[in-house]
PDB file of C-alpha atoms in Angstrom:
ATOM      1  CA  MET Z   1      -0.040   0.053  -0.031  1.00 79.00           C
ATOM      2  CA  LYS Z   2       2.954   2.309   0.914  1.00 91.00           C
ATOM      3  CA  ASN Z   3       3.896   2.314  -2.653  1.00 92.00           C
ATOM      4  CA  TYR Z   4       0.782   2.513  -4.084  1.00 94.00           C
ATOM      5  CA  ARG Z   5       0.840   5.893  -2.488  1.00 96.00           C
ATOM      6  CA  LEU Z   6       4.505   7.148  -3.076  1.00 95.00           C
ATOM      7  CA  ASN Z   7       3.478   5.795  -7.608  1.00 94.00           C
ATOM      8  CA  ARG Z   8       0.745   9.079  -6.644  1.00 94.00           C
ATOM      9  CA  LEU Z   9       3.743  11.357  -5.434  1.00 96.00           C
ATOM     10  CA  PHE Z  10       6.329  11.231  -8.117  1.00 97.00           C
ATOM     11  CA  ASN Z  11       5.907  11.481 -11.721  1.00 94.00           C
ATOM     12  CA  ARG Z  12       4.469   8.362 -13.671  1.00 92.00           C
ATOM     13  CA  LYS Z  13       7.123   9.657 -16.246  1.00 92.00           C
ATOM     14  CA  SER Z  14      10.354  11.064 -14.486  1.00 96.00           C
ATOM     15  CA  GLY Z  15      10.342   9.465 -11.376  1.00 97.00           C
ATOM     16  CA  ASN Z  16      10.511  12.880 -10.063  1.00 98.00           C
ATOM     17  CA  CYS Z  17       8.378  14.930  -7.242  1.00 98.00           C
ATOM     18  CA  PHE Z  18       7.805  18.756  -7.005  1.00 98.00           C
ATOM     19  CA  ASP Z  19       5.905  19.660  -3.652  1.00 98.00           C
ATOM     20  CA  VAL Z  20       4.927  23.122  -3.250  1.00 96.00           C
ATOM     21  CA  ALA Z  21       4.625  23.445   0.932  1.00 96.00           C
ATOM     22  CA  ILE Z  22       1.735  26.526   1.808  1.00 95.00           C
ATOM     23  CA  ASP Z  23       1.765  24.539   5.556  1.00 94.00           C
ATOM     24  CA  HIS Z  24       3.495  28.073   7.146  1.00 91.00           C
ATOM     25  CA  GLY Z  25       0.472  29.503   8.722  1.00 90.00           C
ATOM     26  CA  PHE Z  26       1.462  26.257  11.432  1.00 93.00           C
ATOM     27  CA  PHE Z  27       4.508  28.386  12.422  1.00 92.00           C
ATOM     28  CA  ASN Z  28       2.758  31.091  13.865  1.00 89.00           C
ATOM     29  CA  GLU Z  29       5.026  34.277  11.973  1.00 88.00           C
ATOM     30  CA  TYR Z  30       3.385  36.405  10.317  1.00 89.00           C
ATOM     31  CA  SER Z  31       6.245  37.403   7.370  1.00 86.00           C
ATOM     32  CA  PHE Z  32       5.425  33.435   6.637  1.00 88.00           C
ATOM     33  CA  LEU Z  33       1.994  34.462   5.439  1.00 90.00           C
ATOM     34  CA  HIS Z  34       2.947  36.331   2.813  1.00 90.00           C
ATOM     35  CA  GLY Z  35       1.479  34.875  -0.234  1.00 90.00           C
ATOM     36  CA  ILE Z  36      -0.876  32.602   1.391  1.00 92.00           C
ATOM     37  CA  GLU Z  37      -3.380  34.916   2.944  1.00 94.00           C
ATOM     38  CA  ASN Z  38      -6.386  33.696   1.437  1.00 95.00           C
ATOM     39  CA  ILE Z  39      -5.603  30.410   1.073  1.00 95.00           C
ATOM     40  CA  LYS Z  40      -7.901  28.906  -0.978  1.00 96.00           C
ATOM     41  CA  ASN Z  41      -7.037  31.338  -3.355  1.00 95.00           C
ATOM     42  CA  ALA Z  42      -3.582  29.880  -3.232  1.00 95.00           C
ATOM     43  CA  VAL Z  43      -4.443  26.075  -3.497  1.00 96.00           C
ATOM     44  CA  ASP Z  44      -6.679  27.054  -6.419  1.00 95.00           C
ATOM     45  CA  VAL Z  45      -3.455  29.205  -8.294  1.00 93.00           C
ATOM     46  CA  LEU Z  46      -0.836  26.106  -7.136  1.00 95.00           C
ATOM     47  CA  VAL Z  47      -3.662  23.243  -9.011  1.00 95.00           C
ATOM     48  CA  ASP Z  48      -4.069  24.822 -12.013  1.00 92.00           C
ATOM     49  CA  ALA Z  49      -0.315  24.546 -12.700  1.00 92.00           C
ATOM     50  CA  ALA Z  50      -0.354  21.184 -11.627  1.00 94.00           C
ATOM     51  CA  PRO Z  51       3.228  20.529  -9.456  1.00 96.00           C
ATOM     52  CA  ASP Z  52       2.579  16.787  -8.587  1.00 97.00           C
ATOM     53  CA  ALA Z  53       1.711  17.458  -4.333  1.00 98.00           C
ATOM     54  CA  ILE Z  54       1.036  20.085  -1.991  1.00 98.00           C
ATOM     55  CA  GLN Z  55       2.134  20.207   1.287  1.00 98.00           C
ATOM     56  CA  LEU Z  56      -0.573  21.334   3.499  1.00 98.00           C
ATOM     57  CA  THR Z  57      -2.114  20.859   7.688  1.00 97.00           C
ATOM     58  CA  ILE Z  58      -5.163  19.983   8.745  1.00 97.00           C
ATOM     59  CA  GLY Z  59      -6.707  22.981   9.301  1.00 96.00           C
ATOM     60  CA  GLN Z  60      -6.189  23.601   5.533  1.00 96.00           C
ATOM     61  CA  ALA Z  61      -5.965  20.301   3.621  1.00 97.00           C
ATOM     62  CA  HIS Z  62     -10.314  20.795   2.708  1.00 97.00           C
ATOM     63  CA  TYR Z  63      -9.228  23.820   0.554  1.00 97.00           C
ATOM     64  CA  LEU Z  64      -7.320  21.067  -2.109  1.00 98.00           C
ATOM     65  CA  GLN Z  65      -9.465  17.437  -1.343  1.00 97.00           C
ATOM     66  CA  SER Z  66     -12.657  19.448  -1.753  1.00 96.00           C
ATOM     67  CA  ILE Z  67     -11.387  19.616  -4.820  1.00 96.00           C
ATOM     68  CA  PRO Z  68     -13.526  17.355  -7.770  1.00 94.00           C
ATOM     69  CA  GLY Z  69     -12.601  15.070  -9.926  1.00 88.00           C
ATOM     70  CA  ARG Z  70      -8.901  12.996 -10.234  1.00 86.00           C
ATOM     71  CA  GLU Z  71      -6.466  15.650 -11.478  1.00 87.00           C
ATOM     72  CA  LYS Z  72      -5.682  17.549  -9.198  1.00 94.00           C
ATOM     73  CA  PRO Z  73      -2.465  17.463  -6.671  1.00 97.00           C
ATOM     74  CA  SER Z  74      -1.603  15.137  -4.490  1.00 97.00           C
ATOM     75  CA  LEU Z  75      -1.943  15.881  -1.136  1.00 98.00           C
ATOM     76  CA  VAL Z  76       1.447  15.983   1.725  1.00 98.00           C
ATOM     77  CA  LEU Z  77       0.088  16.659   5.194  1.00 98.00           C
ATOM     78  CA  ARG Z  78       2.280  17.749   7.521  1.00 98.00           C
ATOM     79  CA  THR Z  79       1.947  16.624  11.376  1.00 98.00           C
ATOM     80  CA  ASP Z  80       3.730  18.707  13.657  1.00 97.00           C
ATOM     81  CA  VAL Z  81       4.133  22.734  15.149  1.00 96.00           C
ATOM     82  CA  ALA Z  82       6.135  24.523  16.056  1.00 95.00           C
ATOM     83  CA  ASN Z  83       7.888  27.929  17.533  1.00 93.00           C
ATOM     84  CA  VAL Z  84      11.407  28.145  16.617  1.00 91.00           C
ATOM     85  CA  TYR Z  85      11.251  30.278  13.654  1.00 89.00           C
ATOM     86  CA  GLY Z  86      11.258  33.364  15.047  1.00 85.00           C
ATOM     87  CA  LYS Z  87      13.346  36.453  14.803  1.00 83.00           C
ATOM     88  CA  GLN Z  88      13.161  36.819  18.479  1.00 83.00           C
ATOM     89  CA  LEU Z  89      13.106  32.398  19.999  1.00 85.00           C
ATOM     90  CA  PRO Z  90      10.396  32.379  23.045  1.00 87.00           C
ATOM     91  CA  ARG Z  91      11.869  31.112  26.510  1.00 90.00           C
ATOM     92  CA  ALA Z  92      10.955  27.621  25.396  1.00 92.00           C
ATOM     93  CA  LEU Z  93      10.796  25.732  22.287  1.00 93.00           C
ATOM     94  CA  PHE Z  94       8.839  22.977  21.250  1.00 94.00           C
ATOM     95  CA  SER Z  95       7.981  20.439  18.435  1.00 96.00           C
ATOM     96  CA  ARG Z  96       4.565  18.730  18.852  1.00 96.00           C
ATOM     97  CA  MET Z  97       2.505  16.441  16.356  1.00 97.00           C
ATOM     98  CA  ILE Z  98      -0.453  16.352  16.109  1.00 97.00           C
ATOM     99  CA  GLU Z  99      -2.779  13.103  17.440  1.00 97.00           C
ATOM    100  CA  ASN Z 100      -3.720  10.640  16.002  1.00 97.00           C
ATOM    101  CA  PRO Z 101      -1.444  11.716  12.460  1.00 98.00           C
ATOM    102  CA  ILE Z 102      -1.701   8.589  10.205  1.00 98.00           C
ATOM    103  CA  GLU Z 103      -5.874   8.135  10.891  1.00 98.00           C
ATOM    104  CA  GLN Z 104      -6.265  12.147  10.058  1.00 98.00           C
ATOM    105  CA  ALA Z 105      -4.071  11.511   7.286  1.00 98.00           C
ATOM    106  CA  ILE Z 106      -5.821   8.105   5.879  1.00 97.00           C
ATOM    107  CA  ARG Z 107      -9.356  10.368   6.241  1.00 97.00           C
ATOM    108  CA  LEU Z 108      -7.628  13.396   4.228  1.00 97.00           C
ATOM    109  CA  ASP Z 109      -7.140  11.356   1.691  1.00 97.00           C
ATOM    110  CA  ALA Z 110      -2.464  12.712   1.981  1.00 98.00           C
ATOM    111  CA  VAL Z 111       0.102  10.018   0.027  1.00 98.00           C
ATOM    112  CA  CYS Z 112       1.783  10.888   2.587  1.00 98.00           C
ATOM    113  CA  VAL Z 113       3.079  12.635   6.104  1.00 98.00           C
ATOM    114  CA  VAL Z 114       5.956  14.569   7.098  1.00 98.00           C
ATOM    115  CA  VAL Z 115       7.811  15.778  10.450  1.00 98.00           C
ATOM    116  CA  ASN Z 116      10.737  17.751  10.876  1.00 97.00           C
ATOM    117  CA  LEU Z 117      14.230  16.793  12.533  1.00 98.00           C
ATOM    118  CA  PHE Z 118      15.749  19.751  13.818  1.00 96.00           C
ATOM    119  CA  SER Z 119      19.004  20.287  15.189  1.00 95.00           C
ATOM    120  CA  ILE Z 120      19.407  23.617  16.220  1.00 93.00           C
ATOM    121  CA  PRO Z 121      22.250  24.995  18.926  1.00 92.00           C
ATOM    122  CA  ASP Z 122      22.258  24.942  22.315  1.00 90.00           C
ATOM    123  CA  GLU Z 123      17.982  23.170  21.694  1.00 92.00           C
ATOM    124  CA  PRO Z 124      19.244  19.261  22.410  1.00 95.00           C
ATOM    125  CA  GLU Z 125      15.390  19.455  24.550  1.00 96.00           C
ATOM    126  CA  VAL Z 126      14.223  19.947  20.656  1.00 96.00           C
ATOM    127  CA  THR Z 127      16.249  17.123  18.514  1.00 97.00           C
ATOM    128  CA  ASP Z 128      14.317  15.094  21.753  1.00 97.00           C
ATOM    129  CA  GLN Z 129      11.379  16.061  21.177  1.00 97.00           C
ATOM    130  CA  CYS Z 130      11.239  15.691  16.906  1.00 98.00           C
ATOM    131  CA  VAL Z 131      13.072  12.048  17.481  1.00 98.00           C
ATOM    132  CA  GLN Z 132      10.254  11.057  19.899  1.00 98.00           C
ATOM    133  CA  ASN Z 133       8.161  12.062  17.246  1.00 98.00           C
ATOM    134  CA  ILE Z 134       9.469   9.880  14.501  1.00 98.00           C
ATOM    135  CA  LEU Z 135       9.194   7.289  17.158  1.00 98.00           C
ATOM    136  CA  LYS Z 136       5.997   7.859  17.365  1.00 98.00           C
ATOM    137  CA  ILE Z 137       4.660   8.379  14.336  1.00 98.00           C
ATOM    138  CA  LYS Z 138       6.698   5.210  12.320  1.00 98.00           C
ATOM    139  CA  PRO Z 139       5.090   2.453  13.987  1.00 98.00           C
ATOM    140  CA  GLU Z 140       1.547   3.875  12.400  1.00 97.00           C
ATOM    141  CA  ALA Z 141       2.474   4.913   9.667  1.00 98.00           C
ATOM    142  CA  GLU Z 142       4.009   1.423   8.403  1.00 97.00           C
ATOM    143  CA  ARG Z 143       1.050  -0.643   9.573  1.00 97.00           C
ATOM    144  CA  TYR Z 144      -1.438   2.151   7.428  1.00 97.00           C
ATOM    145  CA  GLY Z 145       1.152   1.779   4.237  1.00 97.00           C
ATOM    146  CA  ILE Z 146       1.814   5.776   4.657  1.00 98.00           C
ATOM    147  CA  PRO Z 147       4.617   6.758   3.374  1.00 98.00           C
ATOM    148  CA  LEU Z 148       7.155   9.579   6.244  1.00 98.00           C
ATOM    149  CA  MET Z 149       8.737  12.002   5.149  1.00 98.00           C
ATOM    150  CA  VAL Z 150      11.380  13.265   7.641  1.00 98.00           C
ATOM    151  CA  GLU Z 151      12.682  16.783   7.159  1.00 98.00           C
ATOM    152  CA  PRO Z 152      15.924  16.950   8.789  1.00 97.00           C
ATOM    153  CA  LEU Z 153      16.643  20.384   9.391  1.00 96.00           C
ATOM    154  CA  VAL Z 154      20.444  22.204  10.759  1.00 95.00           C
ATOM    155  CA  PHE Z 155      19.864  25.842  12.392  1.00 92.00           C
ATOM    156  CA  ARG Z 156      22.476  28.639  12.750  1.00 90.00           C
ATOM    157  CA  PRO Z 157      22.542  30.357  16.020  1.00 87.00           C
ATOM    158  CA  ASN Z 158      19.851  32.751  16.882  1.00 81.00           C
ATOM    159  CA  SER Z 159      22.251  35.270  17.675  1.00 80.00           C
ATOM    160  CA  GLU Z 160      23.840  34.622  14.371  1.00 77.00           C
ATOM    161  CA  ALA Z 161      21.439  34.670  11.713  1.00 65.00           C
ATOM    162  CA  GLY Z 162      18.848  37.166  13.611  1.00 62.00           C
ATOM    163  CA  GLY Z 163      16.127  34.498  12.772  1.00 63.00           C
ATOM    164  CA  TYR Z 164      15.493  30.995  10.765  1.00 70.00           C
ATOM    165  CA  MET Z 165      18.545  31.023   9.100  1.00 80.00           C
ATOM    166  CA  VAL Z 166      19.487  26.877   7.353  1.00 86.00           C
ATOM    167  CA  ASN Z 167      23.223  25.729   7.870  1.00 90.00           C
ATOM    168  CA  GLY Z 168      24.524  24.618   4.020  1.00 91.00           C
ATOM    169  CA  ASP Z 169      27.455  22.598   5.882  1.00 94.00           C
ATOM    170  CA  PRO Z 170      27.672  19.278   4.576  1.00 96.00           C
ATOM    171  CA  GLU Z 171      29.137  18.542   7.628  1.00 97.00           C
ATOM    172  CA  LYS Z 172      25.781  18.807   9.636  1.00 96.00           C
ATOM    173  CA  ILE Z 173      23.251  18.458   6.906  1.00 97.00           C
ATOM    174  CA  ILE Z 174      24.477  15.188   6.447  1.00 98.00           C
ATOM    175  CA  PRO Z 175      24.605  13.303   9.328  1.00 98.00           C
ATOM    176  CA  LEU Z 176      21.182  14.623  10.562  1.00 98.00           C
ATOM    177  CA  VAL Z 177      19.739  13.061   7.127  1.00 98.00           C
ATOM    178  CA  ARG Z 178      21.245   9.543   7.848  1.00 98.00           C
ATOM    179  CA  GLN Z 179      19.538   9.955  11.524  1.00 98.00           C
ATOM    180  CA  GLY Z 180      16.289  10.512   9.545  1.00 98.00           C
ATOM    181  CA  VAL Z 181      17.320   7.564   7.256  1.00 98.00           C
ATOM    182  CA  GLU Z 182      17.941   6.087   9.981  1.00 98.00           C
ATOM    183  CA  LEU Z 183      15.203   6.502  12.162  1.00 98.00           C
ATOM    184  CA  GLY Z 184      12.955   4.731   9.206  1.00 98.00           C
ATOM    185  CA  ALA Z 185      12.490   7.687   6.851  1.00 98.00           C
ATOM    186  CA  ASP Z 186      11.006   6.674   3.112  1.00 98.00           C
ATOM    187  CA  ILE Z 187      11.285  10.051   1.765  1.00 98.00           C
ATOM    188  CA  ILE Z 188      13.843  13.020   2.905  1.00 98.00           C
ATOM    189  CA  LYS Z 189      13.702  16.901   2.836  1.00 98.00           C
ATOM    190  CA  ALA Z 190      16.985  18.183   3.027  1.00 97.00           C
ATOM    191  CA  ASP Z 191      17.882  21.550   3.067  1.00 93.00           C
ATOM    192  CA  PRO Z 192      20.608  22.757   0.072  1.00 94.00           C
ATOM    193  CA  THR Z 193      24.286  22.297   0.680  1.00 94.00           C
ATOM    194  CA  ASP Z 194      25.359  25.733   0.368  1.00 93.00           C
ATOM    195  CA  HIS Z 195      27.519  24.401  -3.067  1.00 94.00           C
ATOM    196  CA  VAL Z 196      25.132  22.545  -4.791  1.00 94.00           C
ATOM    197  CA  GLU Z 197      27.924  20.198  -6.189  1.00 96.00           C
ATOM    198  CA  ASP Z 198      28.574  19.029  -3.011  1.00 96.00           C
ATOM    199  CA  TYR Z 199      24.763  17.650  -2.807  1.00 97.00           C
ATOM    200  CA  HIS Z 200      25.354  14.313  -4.059  1.00 97.00           C
ATOM    201  CA  ARG Z 201      26.917  13.739  -0.971  1.00 98.00           C
ATOM    202  CA  VAL Z 202      23.455  13.632   0.495  1.00 98.00           C
ATOM    203  CA  VAL Z 203      22.238  11.714  -1.615  1.00 98.00           C
ATOM    204  CA  GLU Z 204      24.479   9.009  -1.056  1.00 98.00           C
ATOM    205  CA  THR Z 205      24.563   9.329   2.622  1.00 98.00           C
ATOM    206  CA  ALA Z 206      20.029   8.927   2.011  1.00 98.00           C
ATOM    207  CA  GLY Z 207      20.773   5.715  -0.168  1.00 97.00           C
ATOM    208  CA  ASP Z 208      18.130   4.218  -1.855  1.00 97.00           C
ATOM    209  CA  ILE Z 209      15.666   6.615   0.188  1.00 98.00           C
ATOM    210  CA  PRO Z 210      14.658   9.280  -2.204  1.00 98.00           C
ATOM    211  CA  VAL Z 211      16.086  12.925  -1.369  1.00 98.00           C
ATOM    212  CA  LEU Z 212      13.857  16.259  -2.097  1.00 98.00           C
ATOM    213  CA  VAL Z 213      15.290  19.340  -1.714  1.00 97.00           C
ATOM    214  CA  ARG Z 214      14.104  22.497   0.656  1.00 94.00           C
ATOM    215  CA  GLY Z 215      13.523  25.336  -0.918  1.00 86.00           C
ATOM    216  CA  GLY Z 216      14.910  27.798   2.479  1.00 68.00           C
ATOM    217  CA  GLY Z 217      14.761  31.128   1.921  1.00 68.00           C
ATOM    218  CA  LYS Z 218      13.279  33.238  -1.095  1.00 71.00           C
ATOM    219  CA  ALA Z 219      16.391  33.627  -3.465  1.00 77.00           C
ATOM    220  CA  SER Z 220      15.985  35.701  -7.144  1.00 87.00           C
ATOM    221  CA  ASP Z 221      14.226  33.790  -9.992  1.00 90.00           C
ATOM    222  CA  GLU Z 222      17.647  32.554 -11.869  1.00 92.00           C
ATOM    223  CA  GLU Z 223      19.367  31.497  -8.183  1.00 91.00           C
ATOM    224  CA  ILE Z 224      16.776  29.495  -7.086  1.00 93.00           C
ATOM    225  CA  LEU Z 225      15.986  28.013 -11.333  1.00 95.00           C
ATOM    226  CA  GLN Z 226      20.035  27.533 -11.852  1.00 95.00           C
ATOM    227  CA  ARG Z 227      19.854  25.540  -7.752  1.00 95.00           C
ATOM    228  CA  THR Z 228      17.052  23.727  -8.966  1.00 96.00           C
ATOM    229  CA  TYR Z 229      18.838  22.543 -12.192  1.00 97.00           C
ATOM    230  CA  GLY Z 230      21.846  22.037 -10.359  1.00 96.00           C
ATOM    231  CA  LEU Z 231      20.980  19.790  -7.860  1.00 97.00           C
ATOM    232  CA  MET Z 232      18.764  17.820  -9.841  1.00 97.00           C
ATOM    233  CA  LYS Z 233      22.345  16.729 -11.634  1.00 97.00           C
ATOM    234  CA  GLN Z 234      23.087  15.865  -8.201  1.00 97.00           C
ATOM    235  CA  GLY Z 235      20.549  13.124  -8.084  1.00 97.00           C
ATOM    236  CA  VAL Z 236      17.756  14.238  -5.869  1.00 98.00           C
ATOM    237  CA  LYS Z 237      14.204  13.507  -7.018  1.00 98.00           C
ATOM    238  CA  GLY Z 238      12.840  16.506  -6.236  1.00 98.00           C
ATOM    239  CA  ILE Z 239      12.232  19.379  -4.543  1.00 97.00           C
ATOM    240  CA  VAL Z 240       9.366  20.903  -1.796  1.00 97.00           C
ATOM    241  CA  TYR Z 241       9.564  24.637  -2.517  1.00 95.00           C
ATOM    242  CA  GLY Z 242       7.296  26.882  -0.699  1.00 91.00           C
ATOM    243  CA  ARG Z 243       7.839  30.945  -0.513  1.00 88.00           C
ATOM    244  CA  ASN Z 244      10.279  30.686  -3.458  1.00 90.00           C
ATOM    245  CA  VAL Z 245       6.882  29.960  -5.315  1.00 93.00           C
ATOM    246  CA  ILE Z 246       3.840  30.839  -3.196  1.00 90.00           C
ATOM    247  CA  GLN Z 247       6.077  34.600  -2.958  1.00 89.00           C
ATOM    248  CA  HIS Z 248       6.555  34.863  -6.797  1.00 90.00           C
ATOM    249  CA  ALA Z 249       4.924  37.831  -8.146  1.00 90.00           C
ATOM    250  CA  ASN Z 250       2.898  34.599 -10.679  1.00 92.00           C
ATOM    251  CA  PRO Z 251       3.311  31.315  -8.451  1.00 92.00           C
ATOM    252  CA  SER Z 252       1.607  29.493 -12.120  1.00 92.00           C
ATOM    253  CA  GLY Z 253       4.580  30.718 -13.736  1.00 94.00           C
ATOM    254  CA  MET Z 254       7.540  29.231 -11.398  1.00 94.00           C
ATOM    255  CA  THR Z 255       5.638  26.668 -10.904  1.00 94.00           C
ATOM    256  CA  ARG Z 256       5.731  25.714 -14.380  1.00 94.00           C
ATOM    257  CA  ALA Z 257       9.373  26.759 -14.803  1.00 95.00           C
ATOM    258  CA  LEU Z 258       9.670  24.511 -11.933  1.00 96.00           C
ATOM    259  CA  MET Z 259       7.919  21.515 -13.119  1.00 96.00           C
ATOM    260  CA  ALA Z 260      10.427  21.623 -16.849  1.00 96.00           C
ATOM    261  CA  ILE Z 261      13.662  21.634 -14.562  1.00 97.00           C
ATOM    262  CA  VAL Z 262      12.279  18.879 -12.134  1.00 97.00           C
ATOM    263  CA  HIS Z 263      10.555  16.955 -14.592  1.00 97.00           C
ATOM    264  CA  GLU Z 264      11.790  17.158 -18.359  1.00 96.00           C
ATOM    265  CA  GLY Z 265      15.361  18.615 -17.381  1.00 96.00           C
ATOM    266  CA  ALA Z 266      14.830  21.671 -19.252  1.00 96.00           C
ATOM    267  CA  LYS Z 267      18.231  24.735 -18.470  1.00 96.00           C
ATOM    268  CA  PRO Z 268      17.144  27.191 -16.673  1.00 94.00           C
ATOM    269  CA  GLY Z 269      17.043  29.847 -19.432  1.00 93.00           C
ATOM    270  CA  GLU Z 270      14.712  27.550 -21.935  1.00 95.00           C
ATOM    271  CA  VAL Z 271      12.105  28.240 -18.855  1.00 94.00           C
ATOM    272  CA  ILE Z 272      12.876  31.782 -17.368  1.00 91.00           C
ATOM    273  CA  GLY Z 273      10.133  33.131 -19.518  1.00 90.00           C
ATOM    274  CA  LEU Z 274       7.539  31.315 -18.633  1.00 89.00           C
ATOM    275  CA  LEU Z 275       7.437  33.856 -15.477  1.00 88.00           C
ATOM    276  CA  LYS Z 276       6.232  36.224 -17.660  1.00 80.00           C
ATOM    277  CA  GLN Z 277       3.610  34.606 -18.644  1.00 74.00           C
ATOM    278  CA  ALA Z 278      -0.078  35.105 -16.943  1.00 63.00           C
TER     279      ALA Z 278
END
């Protein structure tokens, strides 16, 4: 059954996946809401652009799943909520999983569930909570055949970065990715390395578990297209982008451009024109 759901997540022809994440409202940060203030409109725009999947929360999944017909993106369900993204961190950090996540995923007809694996400087308790979340959800995911996407995420020190900033050091990313695999991930969703040409090392350490790359912070059109092209050449199986799509002036055009790179191997120069199309 797990493979049947994976068949709905990964593109039949290319074997790759483009998942657009618009689950940012779960994390209680005002800046994360830019582009998804009206979640129904955001979902409608993305459905029309036809990525492989849209990543949503339990409170917003109905905007996707209530759309009639078979030709729509698959649902990836976010199962954990955290308070670790602010410029000023609160006194106590947490990463909490929703109750009965697999049961809720089945009811919503999700093809996959996603859970974080944080590594935050001087915050081992948050990593512990993440590990406990994964240990709890994995047996249930196996029992009901729901693929588990683990999201290893290495932070830079908050005092240094002034808020949510990821660490692109391969020596920090690689062991956390490997831990996610060892904990039972069916899919890994990881940050890009500082140098794109190093990313094959992340793919290698994941073994036969497919790696999807996070988009991270907002970047220029040229940078995000070039980075995506380079990452696909490093052996990744796709991307999970959020703000670089939903905060773009033309989310539909950006989705189509990225889909061409992920599924057709198109070069950035061949698709940048799609960003100017309505």
